[in-house]
Amino acid sequence: MAALRAADQGLKVLIIEKAQKFGGTSATSGGVMWIPNHQLDGDKGDSRESALAYLDATIGVPVNRERLETFVDEAPKMLKFLESTGVQVMAAAWPDYFPDRAGARADRSIVVPTFDGRHLGDDRYALMREQYNRFKLFGRYAMDLTETFTLMMQSKGWRGTAAKIIGRYWLDRSTRKVSHRDRRFTQGAALMGATYEQVFKRGGELRLETKLERLLVDEGGQVTGVEVSKFGRKYEIGARYGVVLAAGGFEWNQELRDRFYPIPGLTRHSSTPEDGNRGEALIEAEKIGASTEHTEQGWWIPTMTLPMPSASNFHEIHQAAFDVGRPWSVVVNRNGVRFVDEACGYDQFGQAMVRDHLATGANMPCWLIFDSKFRKKFSAGGLMPTVHTPEHKVPADWWDHYVFRADTIEELCRKVSLPADQVQKVVANMNEYAKTGIDPEFGRGMNPYDQMFGDPTSTPNPNIGPIDTAPYYAVPINNGDLGTKGGLRCDERARVLDQQGNPIAGLYAAGNNSGTPFGDTYPGAGATIGPAMTFGYVAANDIAERSANQRAGA
């Protein structure tokens, strides 16, 4: 977005990317932008005041108020600009993650429809980072969000949807001659593909396999460019008007996790591209005096680990964001105790894991326990439902090492070292809650967000069903992430600040490279990408304004 906006303002832009593919974490994501008061379909009742009231009701730590208000004010302008370039956008009916708080709505999450990846050109189409297998049917066929939820829930007509997806892929014979990749870029790939297309149309340059080595600073302390390396060869690139650091967070750097997080967790539990975001940009900015904020926070999401089916010596990380809140299941810590509304937002789930582990030392991992009804219909991280992966197709090395199965709850507890009496009590409680539809402990399934990802066939509560049909299963759940929530401290103009709170001339940051404007909260779907694109837009505006002033005075 920073490159697109700057190029649109007539500036010469260069994007450097250390990986062999472009698109970053966003291309592998759901591709949602949280944009309050967007006014896409006219005035539907949202407002600046409503958005700020909601954020005030959810944020629990001090934040930069000016920066927060700038996000609320500039995000709709960014979206309008994006749309004006030719990128299609539309609002999704996705409840805010705290639906009971003042100002909450269900229309602030913005998505981009399916994008034809070959519009990037056949030389680039296969170079955009692909989505993970979990976002594709059978690890091959692209699905948009509607198709994903239809198949995830086995909704009416789901078999026809699957057939359509597969048929569409194989009938595209011209693309099959170019690459195995589906030309339909969906979700995050749609957002990034459509945005990059507009960057390239405006003459923006992209260099792959190009790694940041250090920031170049002149005698007056202004950032004037970067030193980079490509396959070990180092060289310098001058930046006439500014450098925008948008290199993601530090979730793949164990040393930084150990330094910043109250419970560090492991890099390999992250669900972002493996070994991608290692915090190099943050480290280099710190070397020239930059400060940080909110670095104790992550964009948490529950994950689980499985061997790769075709290469069992290697592992894949699978998100379990919605799996943990399905009916016919429960989550307990290692003491066999529930600690959260399992169907809550995935970031809230991760924060609950952190709190519980600090209090008990018995979390990370916790355990998702479910019965055969759940197994038949839903995924448990990477364990697909029986309609996709029947028992006889589950690899032999998974059983009782990654996925545990037993004929009784007592035997299952013995296998995973949980206190059987306590877990049986929890299961009995859940079975009673399934009858009444009321979870008196945590309110599971009793708000619109929970219910959106429940099962309407489970009544009276779509998120709770009796755990009573053998065999029973358990999988360990780790506190994974979608990236780090803290980073370089920036002002409302996206300028990186030094230890005294003064802007470092010529240096900007956006996305997970910077501290989130939301502090400790995750207000809704797209709350990572929405601010990332907004402050990329804000940074480009500031750079363009400065460049115009400099050119006028030259």
Coordinates of C-alpha atoms in Angstrom, one line a residue:
M1 CA 0.0 0.0 0.0
A2 CA 2.8 2.4 0.8
A3 CA 4.3 1.7 -2.6
L4 CA 1.0 1.9 -4.4
R5 CA 0.1 5.3 -2.8
A6 CA 3.5 6.8 -3.3
A7 CA 3.6 5.6 -7.0
D8 CA 0.2 7.1 -7.5
Q9 CA 1.6 10.4 -6.2
G10 CA 4.3 10.3 -8.8
L11 CA 7.2 9.0 -6.7
K12 CA 9.6 6.3 -7.8
V13 CA 9.2 3.3 -5.6
L14 CA 11.1 0.1 -4.9
I15 CA 9.9 -2.9 -2.8
I16 CA 12.7 -5.2 -1.5
E17 CA 11.7 -8.7 -0.4
K18 CA 14.2 -11.1 1.2
A19 CA 12.1 -14.2 0.2
Q20 CA 12.0 -15.9 -3.2
K21 CA 8.2 -15.1 -3.3
F22 CA 6.3 -11.9 -2.7
G23 CA 3.1 -11.2 -0.9
G24 CA 4.3 -12.0 2.6
T25 CA 2.2 -13.2 5.4
S26 CA -0.8 -11.3 4.1
A27 CA -0.9 -13.5 0.9
T28 CA -1.3 -16.6 3.1
S29 CA -4.0 -15.1 5.3
G30 CA -7.8 -14.7 5.0
G31 CA -7.0 -11.3 3.5
V32 CA -9.5 -9.4 5.6
M33 CA -9.2 -5.7 6.4
W34 CA -10.9 -4.2 9.5
I35 CA -12.1 -0.8 8.4
P36 CA -14.6 1.0 10.7
N37 CA -17.0 3.6 9.2
H38 CA -16.0 2.6 5.7
Q39 CA -19.3 3.8 4.1
L40 CA -19.0 1.3 1.2
D41 CA -22.7 0.9 0.9
G42 CA -23.7 4.3 2.1
D43 CA -24.5 5.3 5.7
K44 CA -25.4 2.1 7.5
G45 CA -25.1 3.6 11.0
D46 CA -21.4 3.3 11.7
S47 CA -19.5 6.4 12.6
R48 CA -16.2 7.7 13.9
E49 CA -17.7 8.1 17.3
S50 CA -19.1 4.5 17.3
A51 CA -15.8 3.1 16.2
L52 CA -13.9 4.9 18.9
A53 CA -16.5 3.9 21.5
Y54 CA -16.0 0.3 20.5
L55 CA -12.2 0.5 20.6
D56 CA -12.3 2.3 24.0
A57 CA -14.4 -0.5 25.3
T58 CA -12.0 -3.2 24.2
I59 CA -8.5 -1.8 24.6
G60 CA -7.1 -2.6 28.0
V61 CA -3.7 -0.8 28.0
P62 CA -2.5 2.7 27.3
V63 CA -2.2 3.5 23.6
N64 CA -1.2 6.5 21.5
R65 CA -4.6 8.2 21.2
E66 CA -3.6 10.4 18.3
R67 CA -2.4 7.3 16.4
L68 CA -5.6 5.4 17.2
E69 CA -7.8 8.3 16.0
T70 CA -5.7 8.6 12.9
F71 CA -6.4 5.0 12.1
V72 CA -10.2 5.5 12.4
D73 CA -10.0 8.7 10.3
E74 CA -7.7 7.5 7.6
A75 CA -8.7 3.8 7.1
P76 CA -11.9 4.7 5.1
K77 CA -9.8 7.1 3.0
M78 CA -7.3 4.4 2.3
L79 CA -10.1 2.0 1.3
K80 CA -11.6 4.6 -1.0
F81 CA -8.2 5.1 -2.6
L82 CA -7.6 1.4 -3.0
E83 CA -11.0 1.0 -4.7
S84 CA -10.2 4.0 -7.0
T85 CA -7.1 2.2 -8.3
G86 CA -9.3 -0.7 -9.6
V87 CA -9.1 -3.1 -6.7
Q88 CA -12.6 -4.5 -5.9
V89 CA -13.6 -4.5 -2.2
M90 CA -16.8 -5.5 -0.4
A91 CA -18.0 -5.7 3.2
A92 CA -18.4 -9.1 4.9
A93 CA -21.0 -10.0 7.5
W94 CA -18.4 -10.7 10.2
P95 CA -19.2 -9.8 13.8
D96 CA -16.6 -7.7 15.7
Y97 CA -14.7 -9.9 18.1
F98 CA -16.3 -8.3 21.2
P99 CA -19.9 -8.2 20.1
D100 CA -21.2 -7.3 23.5
R101 CA -19.2 -4.1 23.8
A102 CA -20.5 -0.6 23.0
G103 CA -20.2 0.3 19.3
A104 CA -19.7 -3.3 18.1
R105 CA -20.9 -4.1 14.6
A106 CA -20.9 -6.9 12.0
D107 CA -19.9 -5.1 8.8
R108 CA -16.4 -3.7 9.4
S109 CA -14.5 -6.5 7.9
I110 CA -13.6 -5.9 4.2
V111 CA -12.6 -8.5 1.7
V112 CA -11.4 -8.6 -1.9
P113 CA -13.3 -10.9 -4.4
T114 CA -11.4 -13.6 -6.3
F115 CA -8.6 -12.2 -8.4
D116 CA -7.2 -13.8 -11.6
G117 CA -3.6 -14.3 -10.7
R118 CA -2.5 -14.5 -14.3
H119 CA -3.2 -10.7 -14.6
L120 CA 0.1 -10.4 -12.8
G121 CA 1.7 -11.9 -15.9
D122 CA 3.0 -15.5 -16.2
D123 CA 6.4 -14.4 -15.0
R124 CA 5.0 -13.2 -11.7
Y125 CA 1.8 -15.3 -11.3
A126 CA 3.7 -18.3 -9.8
L127 CA 6.0 -16.1 -7.7
M128 CA 3.3 -14.8 -5.3
R129 CA 3.4 -16.7 -2.0
E130 CA 0.8 -19.4 -2.0
Q131 CA -1.7 -20.0 0.7
Y132 CA -1.2 -22.9 3.0
N133 CA -2.8 -26.2 2.3
R134 CA -5.4 -25.5 5.1
F135 CA -6.8 -22.8 2.9
K136 CA -7.1 -25.0 -0.2
L137 CA -9.3 -28.0 -1.0
F138 CA -7.2 -31.1 -0.9
G139 CA -4.1 -28.9 -0.7
R140 CA -4.5 -27.8 -4.3
Y141 CA -7.8 -26.1 -5.2
A142 CA -8.4 -22.4 -4.2
M143 CA -11.5 -21.6 -2.2
D144 CA -13.0 -18.2 -1.4
L145 CA -14.3 -17.5 2.1
T146 CA -17.9 -18.5 1.2
E147 CA -16.7 -21.8 -0.3
T148 CA -14.4 -22.4 2.7
F149 CA -17.2 -22.0 5.3
T150 CA -19.6 -24.1 3.2
L151 CA -17.1 -27.0 3.2
M152 CA -16.0 -26.4 6.7
M153 CA -19.6 -26.7 8.0
Q154 CA -20.6 -29.3 5.5
S155 CA -23.6 -27.0 4.7
K156 CA -26.3 -27.9 2.3
G157 CA -24.8 -28.4 -1.2
W158 CA -21.3 -28.8 0.0
R159 CA -20.5 -31.7 -2.2
G160 CA -21.6 -29.7 -5.2
T161 CA -19.4 -26.9 -4.1
A162 CA -16.4 -29.2 -3.9
A163 CA -17.2 -30.6 -7.3
K164 CA -17.4 -27.1 -8.8
I165 CA -14.1 -26.1 -7.3
I166 CA -12.3 -29.2 -8.6
G167 CA -13.9 -29.0 -12.1
R168 CA -13.1 -25.4 -12.5
Y169 CA -9.4 -26.1 -11.8
W170 CA -9.0 -28.9 -14.3
L171 CA -11.0 -27.2 -17.0
D172 CA -8.5 -24.4 -17.0
R173 CA -6.2 -26.1 -19.4
S174 CA -4.2 -23.1 -20.4
T175 CA -3.1 -22.4 -16.8
R176 CA -2.2 -26.1 -16.2
K177 CA 0.5 -25.6 -18.9
V178 CA 2.0 -22.8 -16.9
S179 CA 1.8 -24.0 -13.3
H180 CA 0.1 -26.4 -10.9
R181 CA -1.2 -23.3 -9.1
D182 CA -4.9 -22.4 -9.3
R183 CA -5.2 -19.1 -11.2
R184 CA -8.0 -18.1 -8.9
F185 CA -6.3 -16.1 -6.1
T186 CA -8.7 -16.0 -3.2
Q187 CA -8.7 -14.5 0.3
G188 CA -5.2 -13.0 1.1
A189 CA -3.8 -13.9 -2.3
A190 CA -6.7 -12.0 -3.9
L191 CA -6.0 -8.9 -1.8
M192 CA -2.2 -9.0 -2.4
G193 CA -2.5 -10.0 -6.1
A194 CA -5.0 -7.2 -6.9
T195 CA -2.9 -4.6 -5.0
Y196 CA 0.4 -5.7 -6.5
E197 CA -1.1 -5.5 -10.0
Q198 CA -1.8 -1.8 -9.4
V199 CA 1.7 -1.3 -8.0
F200 CA 3.2 -2.8 -11.2
K201 CA 0.9 -0.8 -13.4
R202 CA 2.3 2.3 -11.9
G203 CA 5.9 1.4 -12.5
G204 CA 6.7 0.1 -9.0
E205 CA 9.8 -2.2 -8.9
L206 CA 10.1 -5.4 -6.9
R207 CA 13.4 -7.1 -6.1
L208 CA 13.2 -10.6 -4.6
E209 CA 15.9 -12.4 -2.6
T210 CA 17.0 -9.0 -1.4
K211 CA 17.6 -8.8 2.3
L212 CA 17.9 -5.7 4.5
E213 CA 21.4 -5.5 6.1
R214 CA 21.4 -2.1 7.7
L215 CA 19.8 1.4 7.5
L216 CA 22.0 4.1 6.0
V217 CA 22.0 7.3 8.1
D218 CA 23.7 10.7 7.3
E219 CA 25.6 12.9 9.7
G220 CA 22.4 14.7 10.6
G221 CA 20.7 11.4 11.7
Q222 CA 18.4 11.2 8.6
V223 CA 17.8 7.8 7.1
T224 CA 19.0 8.0 3.5
G225 CA 18.7 4.5 2.2
V226 CA 19.5 0.8 3.0
E227 CA 22.3 -1.6 2.6
V228 CA 21.0 -4.9 1.2
S229 CA 22.3 -8.3 0.2
K230 CA 21.4 -10.8 -2.5
F231 CA 22.9 -14.2 -2.2
G232 CA 25.7 -12.7 0.0
R233 CA 26.6 -9.8 -2.3
K234 CA 26.0 -6.5 -0.5
Y235 CA 25.2 -3.2 -2.0
E236 CA 23.6 0.1 -1.1
I237 CA 20.3 1.7 -2.3
G238 CA 19.7 5.4 -1.8
A239 CA 16.2 6.6 -0.8
R240 CA 15.7 10.2 -1.7
Y241 CA 12.6 10.9 0.4
G242 CA 12.1 8.0 2.8
V243 CA 12.3 4.3 3.8
V244 CA 9.1 2.5 4.9
L245 CA 9.8 -0.6 7.1
A246 CA 6.9 -3.1 6.5
A247 CA 8.8 -6.3 7.0
G248 CA 6.5 -8.0 9.4
G249 CA 7.2 -8.9 13.0
F250 CA 9.7 -11.0 14.9
E251 CA 7.7 -14.2 15.6
W252 CA 10.4 -16.4 14.0
N253 CA 13.2 -15.0 16.2
Q254 CA 13.4 -17.0 19.4
E255 CA 15.9 -14.5 21.0
L256 CA 13.4 -11.7 20.5
R257 CA 10.5 -13.8 21.8
D258 CA 12.5 -14.6 24.9
R259 CA 13.3 -10.9 25.3
F260 CA 9.8 -9.5 24.9
Y261 CA 7.1 -12.1 25.7
P262 CA 6.0 -13.0 29.3
I263 CA 5.8 -16.6 28.0
P264 CA 8.0 -16.8 25.0
G265 CA 6.5 -19.9 23.3
L266 CA 8.3 -21.5 20.4
T267 CA 8.9 -20.0 16.9
R268 CA 7.7 -23.3 15.3
H269 CA 4.2 -22.8 16.7
S270 CA 3.7 -19.7 14.6
S271 CA 1.4 -20.0 11.7
T272 CA 3.2 -17.5 9.5
P273 CA 5.6 -18.4 6.7
E274 CA 8.3 -20.5 8.1
D275 CA 11.4 -18.6 9.2
G276 CA 10.1 -15.5 7.4
N277 CA 9.6 -12.7 9.9
R278 CA 12.7 -12.6 12.0
G279 CA 12.6 -9.0 13.1
E280 CA 15.7 -7.8 11.1
A281 CA 14.1 -4.4 10.3
L282 CA 13.2 -3.9 14.0
I283 CA 16.8 -4.8 15.1
E284 CA 18.4 -2.4 12.5
A285 CA 16.0 0.4 13.5
E286 CA 16.9 -0.2 17.2
K287 CA 20.6 0.2 16.3
I288 CA 19.9 3.8 15.1
G289 CA 17.9 4.6 18.2
A290 CA 14.4 3.6 17.5
S291 CA 12.0 2.7 20.4
T292 CA 9.4 -0.1 20.6
E293 CA 5.9 -0.6 22.0
H294 CA 3.4 -3.4 22.8
T295 CA 6.1 -6.0 22.2
E296 CA 4.7 -8.2 24.9
Q297 CA 1.7 -8.9 22.8
G298 CA 1.1 -11.3 19.9
W299 CA -1.7 -11.8 17.4
W300 CA -2.5 -15.2 19.0
I301 CA -4.2 -18.1 17.4
P302 CA -4.4 -21.8 18.6
T303 CA -2.3 -24.1 16.4
M304 CA -1.5 -27.8 16.3
T305 CA 1.4 -29.7 14.7
L306 CA 1.3 -32.7 12.3
P307 CA 3.9 -34.4 10.1
M308 CA 3.6 -33.5 6.4
P309 CA 1.8 -36.4 4.8
S310 CA 4.3 -36.7 2.0
A311 CA 7.4 -36.0 4.1
S312 CA 6.9 -37.3 7.6
N313 CA 10.3 -36.0 8.9
F314 CA 8.9 -32.4 8.4
H315 CA 6.1 -30.8 10.2
E316 CA 3.2 -28.5 9.3
I317 CA 1.6 -26.0 11.6
H318 CA -2.2 -26.0 11.4
Q319 CA -4.5 -23.3 12.7
A320 CA -7.4 -24.4 15.0
A321 CA -9.0 -21.0 15.3
F322 CA -12.6 -22.2 15.0
D323 CA -12.1 -25.9 15.7
V324 CA -11.7 -25.3 19.5
G325 CA -15.2 -23.9 19.8
R326 CA -17.3 -26.5 17.9
P327 CA -20.0 -28.6 19.6
W328 CA -19.1 -32.1 21.0
S329 CA -15.8 -30.8 22.3
V330 CA -14.1 -29.1 25.2
V331 CA -10.7 -27.6 25.9
V332 CA -8.8 -28.1 29.2
N333 CA -5.4 -27.2 30.6
R334 CA -3.1 -29.9 31.9
N335 CA -4.9 -29.9 35.2
G336 CA -8.0 -31.0 33.3
V337 CA -9.7 -27.6 33.9
R338 CA -11.5 -25.3 31.5
F339 CA -10.1 -21.8 31.3
V340 CA -11.9 -19.9 28.6
D341 CA -15.0 -19.7 26.3
E342 CA -13.5 -21.9 23.7
A343 CA -15.5 -20.3 20.9
C344 CA -14.2 -16.8 21.6
G345 CA -12.0 -14.9 19.1
Y346 CA -8.7 -16.7 18.5
D347 CA -6.6 -13.9 20.0
Q348 CA -8.7 -13.9 23.1
F349 CA -8.2 -17.7 23.3
G350 CA -4.4 -17.2 23.1
Q351 CA -4.5 -14.5 25.8
A352 CA -6.5 -16.8 28.0
M353 CA -3.8 -19.5 27.5
V354 CA -1.1 -17.0 28.6
R355 CA -3.1 -15.9 31.7
D356 CA -3.8 -19.5 32.6
H357 CA -0.2 -20.6 32.2
L358 CA 1.0 -17.6 34.3
A359 CA -1.5 -18.6 37.0
T360 CA -1.2 -22.4 36.9
G361 CA 1.9 -23.4 34.9
A362 CA -0.4 -26.0 33.3
N363 CA -1.1 -24.6 29.8
M364 CA 0.8 -24.4 26.5
P365 CA -0.1 -26.9 25.4
C366 CA -3.7 -27.3 26.4
W367 CA -5.9 -30.2 25.1
L368 CA -8.9 -30.3 22.7
I369 CA -11.0 -33.3 23.6
F370 CA -13.8 -34.4 21.3
D371 CA -16.0 -37.4 20.4
S372 CA -16.8 -39.2 17.2
K373 CA -19.6 -36.9 16.2
F374 CA -17.1 -34.0 16.2
R375 CA -14.6 -36.2 14.4
K376 CA -17.1 -37.0 11.6
K377 CA -18.0 -33.4 10.8
F378 CA -15.1 -31.1 11.8
S379 CA -11.4 -30.6 11.5
A380 CA -9.2 -30.6 14.6
G381 CA -6.3 -28.5 13.3
G382 CA -4.8 -30.6 10.5
L383 CA -6.9 -33.7 11.3
M384 CA -9.6 -33.5 8.6
P385 CA -13.1 -34.9 9.3
T386 CA -13.8 -38.5 8.4
V387 CA -15.5 -37.6 5.1
H388 CA -12.1 -36.4 4.0
T389 CA -9.8 -38.5 6.1
P390 CA -11.4 -41.7 7.4
E391 CA -9.6 -43.5 10.3
H392 CA -7.8 -46.0 8.0
K393 CA -6.3 -43.1 6.0
V394 CA -4.8 -41.4 9.1
P395 CA -1.0 -42.1 8.9
A396 CA 0.1 -44.7 11.4
D397 CA 2.7 -42.4 13.0
W398 CA 0.0 -39.9 13.9
W399 CA -1.9 -42.1 16.3
D400 CA -1.1 -41.6 20.0
H401 CA 1.7 -39.2 19.2
Y402 CA 0.0 -36.3 17.5
V403 CA -3.7 -37.5 17.6
F404 CA -4.8 -39.6 20.6
R405 CA -7.8 -42.0 20.5
A406 CA -9.5 -44.2 23.1
D407 CA -12.8 -45.9 23.8
T408 CA -13.3 -44.1 27.1
I409 CA -12.5 -40.7 28.5
E410 CA -10.6 -42.4 31.3
E411 CA -8.3 -44.3 28.8
L412 CA -7.9 -41.1 26.8
C413 CA -6.7 -39.2 29.9
R414 CA -4.3 -42.0 30.7
K415 CA -2.7 -41.6 27.3
V416 CA -2.2 -37.9 27.5
S417 CA -1.5 -37.6 31.2
L418 CA -4.6 -35.7 32.2
P419 CA -6.4 -36.3 35.6
A420 CA -9.3 -38.6 34.6
D421 CA -11.6 -37.7 37.4
Q422 CA -11.3 -34.0 36.7
V423 CA -11.8 -34.4 33.0
Q424 CA -14.8 -36.7 33.4
K425 CA -16.3 -34.0 35.7
V426 CA -15.7 -31.3 33.0
V427 CA -17.3 -33.6 30.3
A428 CA -20.3 -34.3 32.5
N429 CA -20.7 -30.5 33.0
M430 CA -20.5 -29.9 29.2
N431 CA -23.1 -32.6 28.6
E432 CA -25.5 -30.8 31.0
Y433 CA -24.8 -27.5 29.3
A434 CA -25.7 -29.1 26.0
K435 CA -29.2 -29.8 27.3
T436 CA -29.9 -26.3 28.6
G437 CA -27.8 -24.3 26.1
I438 CA -26.4 -22.3 28.9
D439 CA -22.7 -22.3 29.8
P440 CA -22.6 -20.8 33.3
E441 CA -18.8 -20.8 33.5
F442 CA -17.8 -18.9 30.4
G443 CA -20.9 -18.2 28.3
R444 CA -19.8 -20.4 25.3
G445 CA -22.1 -20.0 22.3
M446 CA -24.0 -17.2 23.9
N447 CA -23.0 -14.3 21.6
P448 CA -23.1 -13.6 17.9
Y449 CA -19.4 -14.2 17.3
D450 CA -19.4 -17.6 18.9
Q451 CA -22.6 -18.6 17.1
M452 CA -21.2 -17.6 13.7
F453 CA -18.8 -20.5 13.8
G454 CA -21.0 -23.0 15.6
D455 CA -23.2 -25.7 14.1
P456 CA -26.9 -24.7 13.7
T457 CA -27.8 -28.4 13.9
S458 CA -26.6 -28.5 17.5
T459 CA -29.5 -27.1 19.6
P460 CA -30.2 -25.3 21.8
N461 CA -26.6 -24.0 21.7
P462 CA -24.7 -24.2 18.3
N463 CA -21.3 -24.3 20.1
I464 CA -22.1 -27.0 22.7
G465 CA -23.0 -30.6 22.2
P466 CA -22.8 -33.7 24.3
I467 CA -19.4 -35.4 24.4
D468 CA -20.8 -38.9 24.7
T469 CA -20.1 -41.0 21.6
A470 CA -16.9 -43.2 21.5
P471 CA -14.3 -43.3 20.3
Y472 CA -12.9 -40.2 22.0
Y473 CA -10.0 -38.1 20.8
A474 CA -7.5 -35.5 22.0
V475 CA -5.0 -33.2 20.3
P476 CA -2.5 -30.8 21.9
I477 CA -3.2 -27.1 21.2
N478 CA -0.3 -24.7 21.2
N479 CA -0.4 -20.9 21.5
G480 CA 0.5 -20.0 17.9
D481 CA 0.3 -16.6 16.3
L482 CA -0.5 -14.7 13.1
G483 CA 2.5 -12.5 13.9
T484 CA 3.7 -10.2 16.6
K485 CA 1.5 -7.3 17.8
G486 CA 4.2 -5.0 19.0
G487 CA 7.1 -3.4 17.1
L488 CA 8.6 0.0 16.4
R489 CA 6.9 2.9 18.1
C490 CA 5.4 5.2 15.6
D491 CA 3.5 8.5 15.6
E492 CA 0.2 9.3 13.9
R493 CA 2.1 10.0 10.6
A494 CA 3.7 6.5 10.7
R495 CA 7.1 8.0 11.5
V496 CA 9.4 5.8 13.7
L497 CA 10.2 7.5 17.0
D498 CA 13.4 7.4 18.9
Q499 CA 13.9 6.8 22.7
Q500 CA 12.9 10.4 23.4
G501 CA 9.7 10.2 21.3
N502 CA 11.1 12.3 18.4
P503 CA 10.7 11.2 14.8
I504 CA 13.7 9.7 13.1
A505 CA 13.9 11.6 9.9
G506 CA 13.2 9.6 6.8
L507 CA 12.1 6.5 8.6
Y508 CA 8.5 5.1 8.6
A509 CA 7.0 1.8 9.6
A510 CA 3.7 0.0 9.1
G511 CA 2.1 -3.4 9.7
N512 CA 3.6 -5.8 12.3
N513 CA 6.9 -4.0 11.9
S514 CA 5.3 -1.3 14.0
G515 CA 3.4 -1.4 17.2
T516 CA -0.4 -1.9 16.8
P517 CA -2.6 1.1 17.4
F518 CA -4.9 -1.3 19.3
G519 CA -2.5 -2.2 22.2
D520 CA -3.6 -5.5 23.7
T521 CA -6.8 -6.1 21.7
Y522 CA -7.9 -7.7 18.4
P523 CA -11.1 -5.8 17.6
G524 CA -12.3 -7.7 14.6
A525 CA -11.4 -9.8 11.6
G526 CA -8.7 -7.9 9.6
A527 CA -7.3 -6.0 12.5
T528 CA -3.8 -6.8 11.4
I529 CA -4.1 -5.9 7.7
G530 CA -6.5 -3.0 8.1
P531 CA -4.0 -0.8 10.1
A532 CA -1.1 -2.2 8.1
M533 CA -2.5 -0.8 4.9
T534 CA -3.8 2.4 6.5
F535 CA -0.4 3.4 8.0
G536 CA 1.3 2.4 4.7
Y537 CA -1.1 4.8 3.1
V538 CA -0.4 7.5 5.8
A539 CA 3.4 7.0 5.4
A540 CA 3.2 7.5 1.7
N541 CA 1.1 10.6 2.1
D542 CA 3.7 12.1 4.5
I543 CA 6.6 11.2 2.2
A544 CA 4.8 12.6 -0.9
E545 CA 4.1 15.9 1.0
R546 CA 7.7 16.2 2.1
S547 CA 9.0 15.4 -1.4
A548 CA 6.7 18.1 -2.9
N549 CA 8.0 20.6 -0.4
Q550 CA 11.6 19.6 -1.1
R551 CA 11.1 19.7 -4.9
A552 CA 9.5 23.1 -4.6
G553 CA 12.4 24.4 -2.6
A554 CA 15.1 22.9 -4.9

